[in-house]
PDB file of C-alpha atoms in Angstrom:
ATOM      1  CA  UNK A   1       0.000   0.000   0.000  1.00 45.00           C
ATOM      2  CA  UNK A   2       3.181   2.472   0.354  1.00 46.00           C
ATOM      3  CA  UNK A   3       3.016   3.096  -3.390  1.00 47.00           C
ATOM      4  CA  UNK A   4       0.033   4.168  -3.348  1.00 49.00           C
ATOM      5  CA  UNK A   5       0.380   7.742  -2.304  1.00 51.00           C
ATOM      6  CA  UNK A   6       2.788   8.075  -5.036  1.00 49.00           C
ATOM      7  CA  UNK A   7       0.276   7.160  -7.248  1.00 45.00           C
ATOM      8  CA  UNK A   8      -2.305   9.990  -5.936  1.00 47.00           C
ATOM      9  CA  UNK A   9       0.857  12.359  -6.099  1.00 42.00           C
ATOM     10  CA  UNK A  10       1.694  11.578  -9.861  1.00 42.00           C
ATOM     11  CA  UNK A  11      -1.959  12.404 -10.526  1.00 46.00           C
ATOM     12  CA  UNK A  12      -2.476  15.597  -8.839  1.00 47.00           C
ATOM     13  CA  UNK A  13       1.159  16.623 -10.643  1.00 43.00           C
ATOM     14  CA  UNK A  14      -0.739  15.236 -14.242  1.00 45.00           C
ATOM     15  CA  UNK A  15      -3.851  17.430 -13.344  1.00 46.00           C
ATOM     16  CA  UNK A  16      -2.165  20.480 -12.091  1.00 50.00           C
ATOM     17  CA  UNK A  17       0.109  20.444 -15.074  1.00 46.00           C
ATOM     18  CA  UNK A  18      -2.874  20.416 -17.520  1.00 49.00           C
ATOM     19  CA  UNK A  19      -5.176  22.608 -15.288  1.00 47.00           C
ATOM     20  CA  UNK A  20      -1.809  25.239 -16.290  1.00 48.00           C
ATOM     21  CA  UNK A  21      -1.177  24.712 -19.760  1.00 45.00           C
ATOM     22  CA  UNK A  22      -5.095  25.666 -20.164  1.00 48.00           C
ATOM     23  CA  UNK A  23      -4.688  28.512 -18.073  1.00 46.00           C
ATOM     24  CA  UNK A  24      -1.117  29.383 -20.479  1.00 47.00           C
ATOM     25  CA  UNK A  25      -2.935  28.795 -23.185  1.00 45.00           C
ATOM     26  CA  UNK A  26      -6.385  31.085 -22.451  1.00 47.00           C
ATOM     27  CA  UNK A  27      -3.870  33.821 -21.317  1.00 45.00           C
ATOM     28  CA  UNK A  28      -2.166  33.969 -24.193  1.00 45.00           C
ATOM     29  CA  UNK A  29      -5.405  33.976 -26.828  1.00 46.00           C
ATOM     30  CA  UNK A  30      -6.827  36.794 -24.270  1.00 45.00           C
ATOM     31  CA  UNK A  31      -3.658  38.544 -24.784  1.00 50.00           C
ATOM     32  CA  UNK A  32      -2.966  38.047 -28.585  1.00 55.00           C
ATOM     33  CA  UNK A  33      -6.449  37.780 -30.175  1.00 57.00           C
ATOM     34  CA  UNK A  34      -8.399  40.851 -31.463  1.00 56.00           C
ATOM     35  CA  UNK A  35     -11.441  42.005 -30.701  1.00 61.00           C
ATOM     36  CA  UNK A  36     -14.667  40.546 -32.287  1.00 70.00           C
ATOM     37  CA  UNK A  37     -16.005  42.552 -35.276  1.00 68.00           C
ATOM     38  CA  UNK A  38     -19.663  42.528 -35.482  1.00 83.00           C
ATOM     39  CA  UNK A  39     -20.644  41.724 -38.967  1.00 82.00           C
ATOM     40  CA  UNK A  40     -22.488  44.692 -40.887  1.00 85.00           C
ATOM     41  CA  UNK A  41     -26.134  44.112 -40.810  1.00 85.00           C
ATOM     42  CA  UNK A  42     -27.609  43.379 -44.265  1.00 87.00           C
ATOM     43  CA  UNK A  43     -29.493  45.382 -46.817  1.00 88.00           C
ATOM     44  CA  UNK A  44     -33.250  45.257 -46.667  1.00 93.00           C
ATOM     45  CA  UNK A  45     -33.638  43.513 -49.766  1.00 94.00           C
ATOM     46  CA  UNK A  46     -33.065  39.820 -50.377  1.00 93.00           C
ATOM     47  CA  UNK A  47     -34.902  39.347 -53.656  1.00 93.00           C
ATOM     48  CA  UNK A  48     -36.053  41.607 -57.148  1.00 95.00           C
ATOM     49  CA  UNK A  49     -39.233  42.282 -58.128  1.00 94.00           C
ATOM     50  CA  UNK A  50     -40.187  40.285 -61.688  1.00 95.00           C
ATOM     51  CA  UNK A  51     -38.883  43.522 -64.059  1.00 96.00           C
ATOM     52  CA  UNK A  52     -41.912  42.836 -66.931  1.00 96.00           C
ATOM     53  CA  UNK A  53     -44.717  42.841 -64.070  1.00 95.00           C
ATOM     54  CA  UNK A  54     -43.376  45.500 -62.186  1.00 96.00           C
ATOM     55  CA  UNK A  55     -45.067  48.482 -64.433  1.00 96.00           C
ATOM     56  CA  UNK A  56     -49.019  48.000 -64.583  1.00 94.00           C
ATOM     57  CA  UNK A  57     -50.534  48.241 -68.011  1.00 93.00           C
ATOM     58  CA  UNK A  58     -52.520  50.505 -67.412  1.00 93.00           C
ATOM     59  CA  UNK A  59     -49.200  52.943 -67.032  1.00 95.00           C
ATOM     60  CA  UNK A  60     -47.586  51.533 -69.308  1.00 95.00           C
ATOM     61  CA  UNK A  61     -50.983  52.783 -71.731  1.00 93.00           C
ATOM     62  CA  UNK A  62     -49.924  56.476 -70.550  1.00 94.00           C
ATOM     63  CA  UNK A  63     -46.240  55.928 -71.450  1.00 95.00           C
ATOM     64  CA  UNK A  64     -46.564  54.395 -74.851  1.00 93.00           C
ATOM     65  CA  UNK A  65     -48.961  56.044 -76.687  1.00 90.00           C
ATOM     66  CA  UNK A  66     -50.765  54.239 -79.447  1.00 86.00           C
ATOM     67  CA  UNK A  67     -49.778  51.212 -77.977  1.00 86.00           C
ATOM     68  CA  UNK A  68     -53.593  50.594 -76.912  1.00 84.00           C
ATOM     69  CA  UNK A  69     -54.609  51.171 -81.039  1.00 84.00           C
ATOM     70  CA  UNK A  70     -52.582  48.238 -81.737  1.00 83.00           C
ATOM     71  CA  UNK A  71     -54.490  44.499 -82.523  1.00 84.00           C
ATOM     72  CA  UNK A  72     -55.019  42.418 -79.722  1.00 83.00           C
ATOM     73  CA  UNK A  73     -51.728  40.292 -80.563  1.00 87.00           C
ATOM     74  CA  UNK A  74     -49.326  43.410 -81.492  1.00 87.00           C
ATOM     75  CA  UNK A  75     -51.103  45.184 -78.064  1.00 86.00           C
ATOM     76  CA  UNK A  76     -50.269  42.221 -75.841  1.00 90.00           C
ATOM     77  CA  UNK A  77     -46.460  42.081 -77.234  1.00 92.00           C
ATOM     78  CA  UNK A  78     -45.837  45.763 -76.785  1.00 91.00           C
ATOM     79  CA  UNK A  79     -47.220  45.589 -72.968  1.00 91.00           C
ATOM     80  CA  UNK A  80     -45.239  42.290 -71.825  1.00 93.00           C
ATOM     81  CA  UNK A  81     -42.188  43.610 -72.369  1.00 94.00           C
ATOM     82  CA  UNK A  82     -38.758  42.102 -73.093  1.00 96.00           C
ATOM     83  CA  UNK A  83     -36.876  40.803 -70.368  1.00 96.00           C
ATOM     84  CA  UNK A  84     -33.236  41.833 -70.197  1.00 95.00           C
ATOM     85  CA  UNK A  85     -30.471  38.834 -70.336  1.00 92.00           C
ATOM     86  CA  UNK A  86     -28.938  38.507 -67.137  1.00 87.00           C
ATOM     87  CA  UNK A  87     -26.740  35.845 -65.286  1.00 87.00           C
ATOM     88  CA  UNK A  88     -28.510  36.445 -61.515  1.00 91.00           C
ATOM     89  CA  UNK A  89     -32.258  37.121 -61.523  1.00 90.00           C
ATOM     90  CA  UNK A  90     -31.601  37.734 -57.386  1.00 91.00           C
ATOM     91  CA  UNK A  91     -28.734  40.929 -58.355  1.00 95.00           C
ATOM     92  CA  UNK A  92     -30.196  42.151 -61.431  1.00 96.00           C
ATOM     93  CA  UNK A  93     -32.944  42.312 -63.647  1.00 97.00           C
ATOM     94  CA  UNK A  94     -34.579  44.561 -66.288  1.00 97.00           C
ATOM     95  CA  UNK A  95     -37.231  45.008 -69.259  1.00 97.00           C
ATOM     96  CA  UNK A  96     -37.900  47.474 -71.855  1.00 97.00           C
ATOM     97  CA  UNK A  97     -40.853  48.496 -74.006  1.00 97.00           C
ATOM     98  CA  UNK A  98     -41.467  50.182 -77.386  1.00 95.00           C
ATOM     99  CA  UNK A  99     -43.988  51.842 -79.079  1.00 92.00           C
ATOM    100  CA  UNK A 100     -44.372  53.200 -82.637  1.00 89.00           C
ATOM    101  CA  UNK A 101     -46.896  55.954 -83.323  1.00 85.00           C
ATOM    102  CA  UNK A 102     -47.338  57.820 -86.468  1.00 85.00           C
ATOM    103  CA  UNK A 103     -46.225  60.758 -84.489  1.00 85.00           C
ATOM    104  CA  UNK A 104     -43.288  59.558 -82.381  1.00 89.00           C
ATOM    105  CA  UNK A 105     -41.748  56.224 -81.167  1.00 92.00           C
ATOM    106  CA  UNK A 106     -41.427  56.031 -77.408  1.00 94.00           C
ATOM    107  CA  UNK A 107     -39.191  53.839 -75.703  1.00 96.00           C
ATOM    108  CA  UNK A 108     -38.978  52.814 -71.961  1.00 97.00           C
ATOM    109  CA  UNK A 109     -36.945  50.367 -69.636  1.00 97.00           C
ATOM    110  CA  UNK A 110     -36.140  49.709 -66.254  1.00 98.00           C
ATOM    111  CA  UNK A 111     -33.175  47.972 -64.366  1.00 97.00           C
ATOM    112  CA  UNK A 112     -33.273  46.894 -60.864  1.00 98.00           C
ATOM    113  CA  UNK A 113     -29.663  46.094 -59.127  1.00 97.00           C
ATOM    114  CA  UNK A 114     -29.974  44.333 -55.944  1.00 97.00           C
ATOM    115  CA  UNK A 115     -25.960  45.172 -54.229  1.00 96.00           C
ATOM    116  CA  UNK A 116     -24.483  42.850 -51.904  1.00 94.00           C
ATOM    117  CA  UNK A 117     -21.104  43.468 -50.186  1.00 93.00           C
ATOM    118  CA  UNK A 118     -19.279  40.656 -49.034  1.00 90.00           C
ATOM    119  CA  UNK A 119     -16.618  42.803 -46.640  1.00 91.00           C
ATOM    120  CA  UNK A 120     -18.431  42.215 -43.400  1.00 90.00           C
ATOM    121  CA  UNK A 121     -17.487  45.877 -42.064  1.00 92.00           C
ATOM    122  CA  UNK A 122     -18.973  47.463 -45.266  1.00 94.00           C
ATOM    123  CA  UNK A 123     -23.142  46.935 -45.154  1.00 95.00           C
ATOM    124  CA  UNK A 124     -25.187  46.306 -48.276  1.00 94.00           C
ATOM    125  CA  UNK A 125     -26.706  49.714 -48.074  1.00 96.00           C
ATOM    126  CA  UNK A 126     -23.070  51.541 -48.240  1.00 95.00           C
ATOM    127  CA  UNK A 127     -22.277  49.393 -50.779  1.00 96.00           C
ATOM    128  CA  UNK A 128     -25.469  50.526 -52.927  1.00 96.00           C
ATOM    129  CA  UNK A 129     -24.580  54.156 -52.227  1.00 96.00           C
ATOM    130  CA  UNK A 130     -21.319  53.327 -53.730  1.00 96.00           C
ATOM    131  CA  UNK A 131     -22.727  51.950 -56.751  1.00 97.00           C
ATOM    132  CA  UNK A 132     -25.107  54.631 -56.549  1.00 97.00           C
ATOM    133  CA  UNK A 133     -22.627  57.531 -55.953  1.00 96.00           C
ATOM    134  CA  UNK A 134     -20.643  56.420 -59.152  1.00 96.00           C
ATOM    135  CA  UNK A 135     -23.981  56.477 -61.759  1.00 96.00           C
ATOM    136  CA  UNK A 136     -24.600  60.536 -59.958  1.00 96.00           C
ATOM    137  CA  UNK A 137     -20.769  61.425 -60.820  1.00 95.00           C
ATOM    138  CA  UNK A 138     -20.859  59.491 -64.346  1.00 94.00           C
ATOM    139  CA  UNK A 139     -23.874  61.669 -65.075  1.00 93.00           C
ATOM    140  CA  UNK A 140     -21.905  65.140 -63.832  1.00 92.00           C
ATOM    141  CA  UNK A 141     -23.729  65.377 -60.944  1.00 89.00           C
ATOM    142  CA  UNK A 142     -22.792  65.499 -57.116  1.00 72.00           C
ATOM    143  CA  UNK A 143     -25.120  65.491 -54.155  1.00 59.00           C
ATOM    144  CA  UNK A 144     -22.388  66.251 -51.586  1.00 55.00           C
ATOM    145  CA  UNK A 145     -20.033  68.659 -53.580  1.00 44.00           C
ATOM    146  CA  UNK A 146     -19.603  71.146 -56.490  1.00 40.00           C
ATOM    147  CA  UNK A 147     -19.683  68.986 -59.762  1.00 39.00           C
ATOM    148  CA  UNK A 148     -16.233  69.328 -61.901  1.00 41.00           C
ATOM    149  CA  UNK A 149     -16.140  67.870 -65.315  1.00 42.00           C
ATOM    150  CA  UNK A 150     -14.137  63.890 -64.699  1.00 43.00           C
ATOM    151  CA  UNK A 151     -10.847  63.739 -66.397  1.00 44.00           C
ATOM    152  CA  UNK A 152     -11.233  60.994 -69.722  1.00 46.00           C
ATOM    153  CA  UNK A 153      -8.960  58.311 -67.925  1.00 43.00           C
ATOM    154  CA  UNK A 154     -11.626  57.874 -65.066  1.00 45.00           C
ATOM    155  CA  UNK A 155     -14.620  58.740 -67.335  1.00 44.00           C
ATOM    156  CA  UNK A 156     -13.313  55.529 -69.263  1.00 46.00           C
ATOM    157  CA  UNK A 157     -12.735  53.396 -65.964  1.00 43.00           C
ATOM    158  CA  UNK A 158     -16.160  54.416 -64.548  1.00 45.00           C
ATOM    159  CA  UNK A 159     -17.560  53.325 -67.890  1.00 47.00           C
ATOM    160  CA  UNK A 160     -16.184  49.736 -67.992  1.00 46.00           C
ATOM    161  CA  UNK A 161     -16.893  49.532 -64.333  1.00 44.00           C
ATOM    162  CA  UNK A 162     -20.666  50.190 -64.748  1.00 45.00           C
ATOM    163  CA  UNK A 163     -20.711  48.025 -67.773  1.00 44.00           C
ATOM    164  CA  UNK A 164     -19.548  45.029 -65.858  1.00 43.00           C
ATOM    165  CA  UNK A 165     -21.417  45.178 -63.366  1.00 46.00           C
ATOM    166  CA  UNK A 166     -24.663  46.058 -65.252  1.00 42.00           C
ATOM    167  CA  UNK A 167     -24.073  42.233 -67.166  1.00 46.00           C
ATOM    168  CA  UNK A 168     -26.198  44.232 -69.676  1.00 45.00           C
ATOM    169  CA  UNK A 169     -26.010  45.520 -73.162  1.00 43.00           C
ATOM    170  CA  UNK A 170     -25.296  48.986 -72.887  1.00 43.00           C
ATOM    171  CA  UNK A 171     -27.708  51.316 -73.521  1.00 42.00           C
ATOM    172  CA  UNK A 172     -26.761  53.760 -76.836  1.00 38.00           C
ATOM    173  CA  UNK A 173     -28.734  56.601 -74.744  1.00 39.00           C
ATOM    174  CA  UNK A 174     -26.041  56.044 -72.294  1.00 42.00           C
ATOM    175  CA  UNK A 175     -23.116  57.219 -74.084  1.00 39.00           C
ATOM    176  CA  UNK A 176     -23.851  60.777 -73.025  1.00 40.00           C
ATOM    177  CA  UNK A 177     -23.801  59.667 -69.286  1.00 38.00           C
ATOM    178  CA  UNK A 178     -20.540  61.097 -68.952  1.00 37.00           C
ATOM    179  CA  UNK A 179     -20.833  64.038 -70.918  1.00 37.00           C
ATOM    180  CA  UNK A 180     -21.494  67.576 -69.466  1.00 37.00           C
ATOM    181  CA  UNK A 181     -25.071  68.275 -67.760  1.00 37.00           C
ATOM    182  CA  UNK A 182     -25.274  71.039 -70.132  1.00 39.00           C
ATOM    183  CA  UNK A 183     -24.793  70.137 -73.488  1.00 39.00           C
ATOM    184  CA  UNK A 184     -23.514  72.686 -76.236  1.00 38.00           C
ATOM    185  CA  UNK A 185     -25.513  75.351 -77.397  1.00 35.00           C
ATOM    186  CA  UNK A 186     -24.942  73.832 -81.076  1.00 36.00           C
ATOM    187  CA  UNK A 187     -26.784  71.109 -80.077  1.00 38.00           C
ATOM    188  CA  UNK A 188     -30.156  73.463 -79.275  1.00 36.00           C
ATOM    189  CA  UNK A 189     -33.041  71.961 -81.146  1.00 37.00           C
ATOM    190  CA  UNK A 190     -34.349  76.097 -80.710  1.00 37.00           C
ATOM    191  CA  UNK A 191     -38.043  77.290 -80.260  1.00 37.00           C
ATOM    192  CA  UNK A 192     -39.521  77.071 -76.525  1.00 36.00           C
ATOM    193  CA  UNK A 193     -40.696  73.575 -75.202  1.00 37.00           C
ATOM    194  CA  UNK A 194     -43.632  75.571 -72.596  1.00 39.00           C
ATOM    195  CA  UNK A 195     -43.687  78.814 -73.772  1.00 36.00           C
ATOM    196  CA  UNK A 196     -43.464  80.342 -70.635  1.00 36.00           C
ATOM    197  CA  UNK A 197     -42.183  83.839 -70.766  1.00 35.00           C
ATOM    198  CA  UNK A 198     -37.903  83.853 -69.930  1.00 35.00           C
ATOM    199  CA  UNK A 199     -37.918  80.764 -70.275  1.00 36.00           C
ATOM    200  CA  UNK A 200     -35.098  79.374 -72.826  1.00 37.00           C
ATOM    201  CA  UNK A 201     -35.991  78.398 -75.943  1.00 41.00           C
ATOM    202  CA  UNK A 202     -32.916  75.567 -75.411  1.00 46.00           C
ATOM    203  CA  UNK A 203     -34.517  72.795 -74.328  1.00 44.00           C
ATOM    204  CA  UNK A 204     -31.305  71.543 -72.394  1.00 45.00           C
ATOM    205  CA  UNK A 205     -31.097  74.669 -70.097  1.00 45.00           C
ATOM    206  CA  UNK A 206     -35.385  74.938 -69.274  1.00 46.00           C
ATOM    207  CA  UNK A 207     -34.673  71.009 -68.021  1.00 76.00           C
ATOM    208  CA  UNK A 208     -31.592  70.586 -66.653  1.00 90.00           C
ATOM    209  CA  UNK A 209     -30.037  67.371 -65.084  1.00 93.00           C
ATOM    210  CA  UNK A 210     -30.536  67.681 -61.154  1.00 94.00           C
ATOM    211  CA  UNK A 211     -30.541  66.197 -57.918  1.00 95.00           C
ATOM    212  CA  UNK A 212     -34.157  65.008 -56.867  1.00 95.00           C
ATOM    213  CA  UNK A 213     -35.252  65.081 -53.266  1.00 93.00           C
ATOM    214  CA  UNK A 214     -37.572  62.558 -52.014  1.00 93.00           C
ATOM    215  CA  UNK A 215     -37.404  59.691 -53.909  1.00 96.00           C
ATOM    216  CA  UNK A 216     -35.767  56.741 -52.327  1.00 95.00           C
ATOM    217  CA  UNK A 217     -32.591  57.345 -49.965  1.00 96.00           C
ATOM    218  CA  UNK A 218     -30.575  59.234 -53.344  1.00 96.00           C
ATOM    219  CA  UNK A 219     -31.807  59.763 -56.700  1.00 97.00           C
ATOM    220  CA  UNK A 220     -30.713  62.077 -59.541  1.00 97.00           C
ATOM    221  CA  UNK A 221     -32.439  62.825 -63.072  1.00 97.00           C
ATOM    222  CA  UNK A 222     -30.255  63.040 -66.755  1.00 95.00           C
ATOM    223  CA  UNK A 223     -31.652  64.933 -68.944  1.00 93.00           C
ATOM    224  CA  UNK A 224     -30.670  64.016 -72.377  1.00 86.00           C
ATOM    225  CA  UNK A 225     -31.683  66.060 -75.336  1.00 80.00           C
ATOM    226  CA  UNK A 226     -29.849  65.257 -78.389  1.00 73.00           C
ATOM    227  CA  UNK A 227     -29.628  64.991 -82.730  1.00 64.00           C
ATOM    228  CA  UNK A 228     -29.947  61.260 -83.275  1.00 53.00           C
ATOM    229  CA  UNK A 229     -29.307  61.945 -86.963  1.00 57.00           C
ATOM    230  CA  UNK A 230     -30.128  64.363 -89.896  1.00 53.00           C
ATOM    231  CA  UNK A 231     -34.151  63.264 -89.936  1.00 56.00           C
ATOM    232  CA  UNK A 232     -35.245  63.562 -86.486  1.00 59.00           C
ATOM    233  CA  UNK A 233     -34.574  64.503 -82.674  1.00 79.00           C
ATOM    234  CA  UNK A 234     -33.967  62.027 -79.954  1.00 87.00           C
ATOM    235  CA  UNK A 235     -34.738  62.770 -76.726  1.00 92.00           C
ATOM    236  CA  UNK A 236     -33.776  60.561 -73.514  1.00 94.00           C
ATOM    237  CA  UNK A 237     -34.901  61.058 -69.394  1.00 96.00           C
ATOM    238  CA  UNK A 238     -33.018  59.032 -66.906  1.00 97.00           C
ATOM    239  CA  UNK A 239     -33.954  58.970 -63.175  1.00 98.00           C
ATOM    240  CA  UNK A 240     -31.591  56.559 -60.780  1.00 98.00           C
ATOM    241  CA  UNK A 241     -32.311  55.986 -57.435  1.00 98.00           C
ATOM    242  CA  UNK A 242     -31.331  54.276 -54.336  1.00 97.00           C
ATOM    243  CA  UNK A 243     -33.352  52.573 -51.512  1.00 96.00           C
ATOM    244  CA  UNK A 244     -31.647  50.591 -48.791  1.00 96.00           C
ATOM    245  CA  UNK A 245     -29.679  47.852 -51.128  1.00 96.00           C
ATOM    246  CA  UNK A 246     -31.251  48.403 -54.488  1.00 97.00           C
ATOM    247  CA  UNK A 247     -30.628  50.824 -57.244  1.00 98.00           C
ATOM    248  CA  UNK A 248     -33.204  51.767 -60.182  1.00 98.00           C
ATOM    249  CA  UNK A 249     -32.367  53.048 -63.218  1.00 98.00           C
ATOM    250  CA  UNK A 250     -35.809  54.096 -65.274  1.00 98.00           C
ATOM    251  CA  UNK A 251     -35.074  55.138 -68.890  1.00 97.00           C
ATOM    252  CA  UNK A 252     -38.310  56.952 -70.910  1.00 97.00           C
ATOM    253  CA  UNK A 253     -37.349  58.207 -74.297  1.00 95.00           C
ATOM    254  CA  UNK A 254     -39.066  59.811 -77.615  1.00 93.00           C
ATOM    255  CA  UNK A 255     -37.894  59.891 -81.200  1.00 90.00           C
ATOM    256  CA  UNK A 256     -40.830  62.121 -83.406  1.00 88.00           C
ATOM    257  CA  UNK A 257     -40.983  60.589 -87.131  1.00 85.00           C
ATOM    258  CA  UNK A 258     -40.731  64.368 -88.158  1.00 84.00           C
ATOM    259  CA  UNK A 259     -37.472  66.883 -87.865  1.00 81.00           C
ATOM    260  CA  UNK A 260     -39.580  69.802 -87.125  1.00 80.00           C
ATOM    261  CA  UNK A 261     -41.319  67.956 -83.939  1.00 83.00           C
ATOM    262  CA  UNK A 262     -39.628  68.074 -80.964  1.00 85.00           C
ATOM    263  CA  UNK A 263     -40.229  65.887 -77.671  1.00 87.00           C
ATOM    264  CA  UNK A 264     -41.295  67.864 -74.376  1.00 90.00           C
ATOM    265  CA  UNK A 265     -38.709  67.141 -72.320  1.00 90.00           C
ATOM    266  CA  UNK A 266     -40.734  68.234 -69.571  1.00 92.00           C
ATOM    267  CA  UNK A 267     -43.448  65.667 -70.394  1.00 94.00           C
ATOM    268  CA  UNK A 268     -40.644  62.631 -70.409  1.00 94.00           C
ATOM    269  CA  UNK A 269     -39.405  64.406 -67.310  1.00 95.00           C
ATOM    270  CA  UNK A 270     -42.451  64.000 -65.270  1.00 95.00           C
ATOM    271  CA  UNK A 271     -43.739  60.918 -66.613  1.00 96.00           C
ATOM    272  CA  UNK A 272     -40.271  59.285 -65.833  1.00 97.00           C
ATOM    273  CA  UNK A 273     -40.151  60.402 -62.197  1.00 97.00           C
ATOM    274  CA  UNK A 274     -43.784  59.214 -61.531  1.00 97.00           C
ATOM    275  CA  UNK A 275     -42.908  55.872 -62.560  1.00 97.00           C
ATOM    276  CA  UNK A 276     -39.766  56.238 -60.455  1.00 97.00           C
ATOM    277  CA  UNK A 277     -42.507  56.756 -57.627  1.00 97.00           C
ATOM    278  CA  UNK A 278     -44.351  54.203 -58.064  1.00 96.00           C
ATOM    279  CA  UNK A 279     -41.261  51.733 -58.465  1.00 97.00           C
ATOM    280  CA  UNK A 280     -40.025  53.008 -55.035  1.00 96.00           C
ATOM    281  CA  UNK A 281     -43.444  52.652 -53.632  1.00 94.00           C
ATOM    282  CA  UNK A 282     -43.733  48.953 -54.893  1.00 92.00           C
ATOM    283  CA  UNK A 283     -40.359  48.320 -53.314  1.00 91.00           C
ATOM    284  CA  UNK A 284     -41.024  49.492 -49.995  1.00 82.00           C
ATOM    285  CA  UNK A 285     -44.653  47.447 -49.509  1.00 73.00           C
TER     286      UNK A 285
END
């Protein structure tokens, strides 16, 4: 039985030695580790609305006129829409629409981008406003500071950027993104668009580009009057804006079949931020 007590001894010594590497070892993570980052909470939006359902037809009536003149067949094509090709229906989806009148041809799409970061100290939302803040400064605007025309190296990089990320064809409309929010005087159409008295008969300066306030959590409009060619005018609104993870873009555009007609830019203006309106209002339900 003498060996015994050695036997208790070598044990304690065993669990002592253990109960102090442990101990060693917890001191040392305490010591070394960093602290715990709390993972940015996600945006608000997890899925996109179906692009082609998203505008009711009975706007759609309003924005494409003679669109409702057309044979039941023709009518129905014209109001479903054609869904843009994407590779993720959960990041990004569009459709577009066209009309052909006698008078004009009118033209309309949307795109919906659903943003996702995947740094977990940078949320969705700031991510969006990224995205978001780009489109604003490719269009020569700036909600938080005086507007300076972009240098052509990072007009260029800004451009490919937005293309890849769109996973889009480009829209032609969009080529004057990056241009100046107040195009040349040569390329004046002339003659008032309102007739309001001082107002200009350029119908780039009476409906400028701007900043719009209360739509979404950021949203801008481009106005983009411009000579398509040597038969007609072409004239193209684009409002963008941002709410919690997802950015719109809504493009509304007219083409008369005439040179002397001219669009109302402030009709494509106001019809283009309605729809905006509704969009955001959809979103938010």
């Amino acid at each position: 039985m003498a060996y015994v007590p050695g036997v208790a001894l070598l044990a304690a010594l065993v669990v002592g030695c253990s109960a102090g590497a442990d101990g060693n070892a917890n001191g040392a993570d305490s010591k070394a580790g960093s602290p715990t980052v709390t993972p940015a909470p996600p945006g608000k939006y997890l899925t996109l609305p179906a692009p082609c359902r998203a505008v009711p037809r009975s706007t759609l009536k309003d924005l494409l006129p003679g669109a409702a003149e057309l044979p039941g067949d023709q009518q129905d094509k014209v109001f479903r829409g054609s869904a843009a090709v994407t590779y993720d229906t959960d990041r990004k989806v569009g459709c577009s629409w066209k009309s052909d009148a006698p008078s004009a041809t009118r033209s309309l799409s949307i795109d919906f981008e659903r943003v996702v970061s995947y740094d977990p100290a940078v949320s969705d939302d700031d991510r969006a406003d990224t995205v978001y803040a780009k489109k604003e400064k490719a269009a020569g605007l700036s909600s938080s500071a005086t507007p300076g025309p972009p240098d052509e190296k990072d007009k260029k990089s800004e451009e490919s950027e937005e293309s890849e990320e769109s996973g889009t064809a480009k829209d032609p409309a969009d080529a004057d993104a990056t241009g100046s929010a107040d195009p040349s005087p040569s390329e004046s159409s002339g003659g008032s668009t309102d007739g309001t008295p001082g107002s200009s008969s350029s119908p780039e300066e009476a409906l400028p580009s701007r900043i719009l306030d209360n739509l979404g959590d950021a949203a801008f409009l481009q106005d983009l009057p411009k000579k398509a060619d040597s038969t007609a005018q072409h004239h193209t609104v684009s409002v963008v804006f941002r709410t919690s993870n997802v950015v719109v873009t809504v493009r509304y555009a007219e083409q008369p079949a005439l040179i002397t007609q001219v669009p109302d830019g402030r009709e494509l203006q106001e019809k283009a931020q309605a729809l905006a309106r509704k969009l955001a209002e959809t979103l938010s339900e």
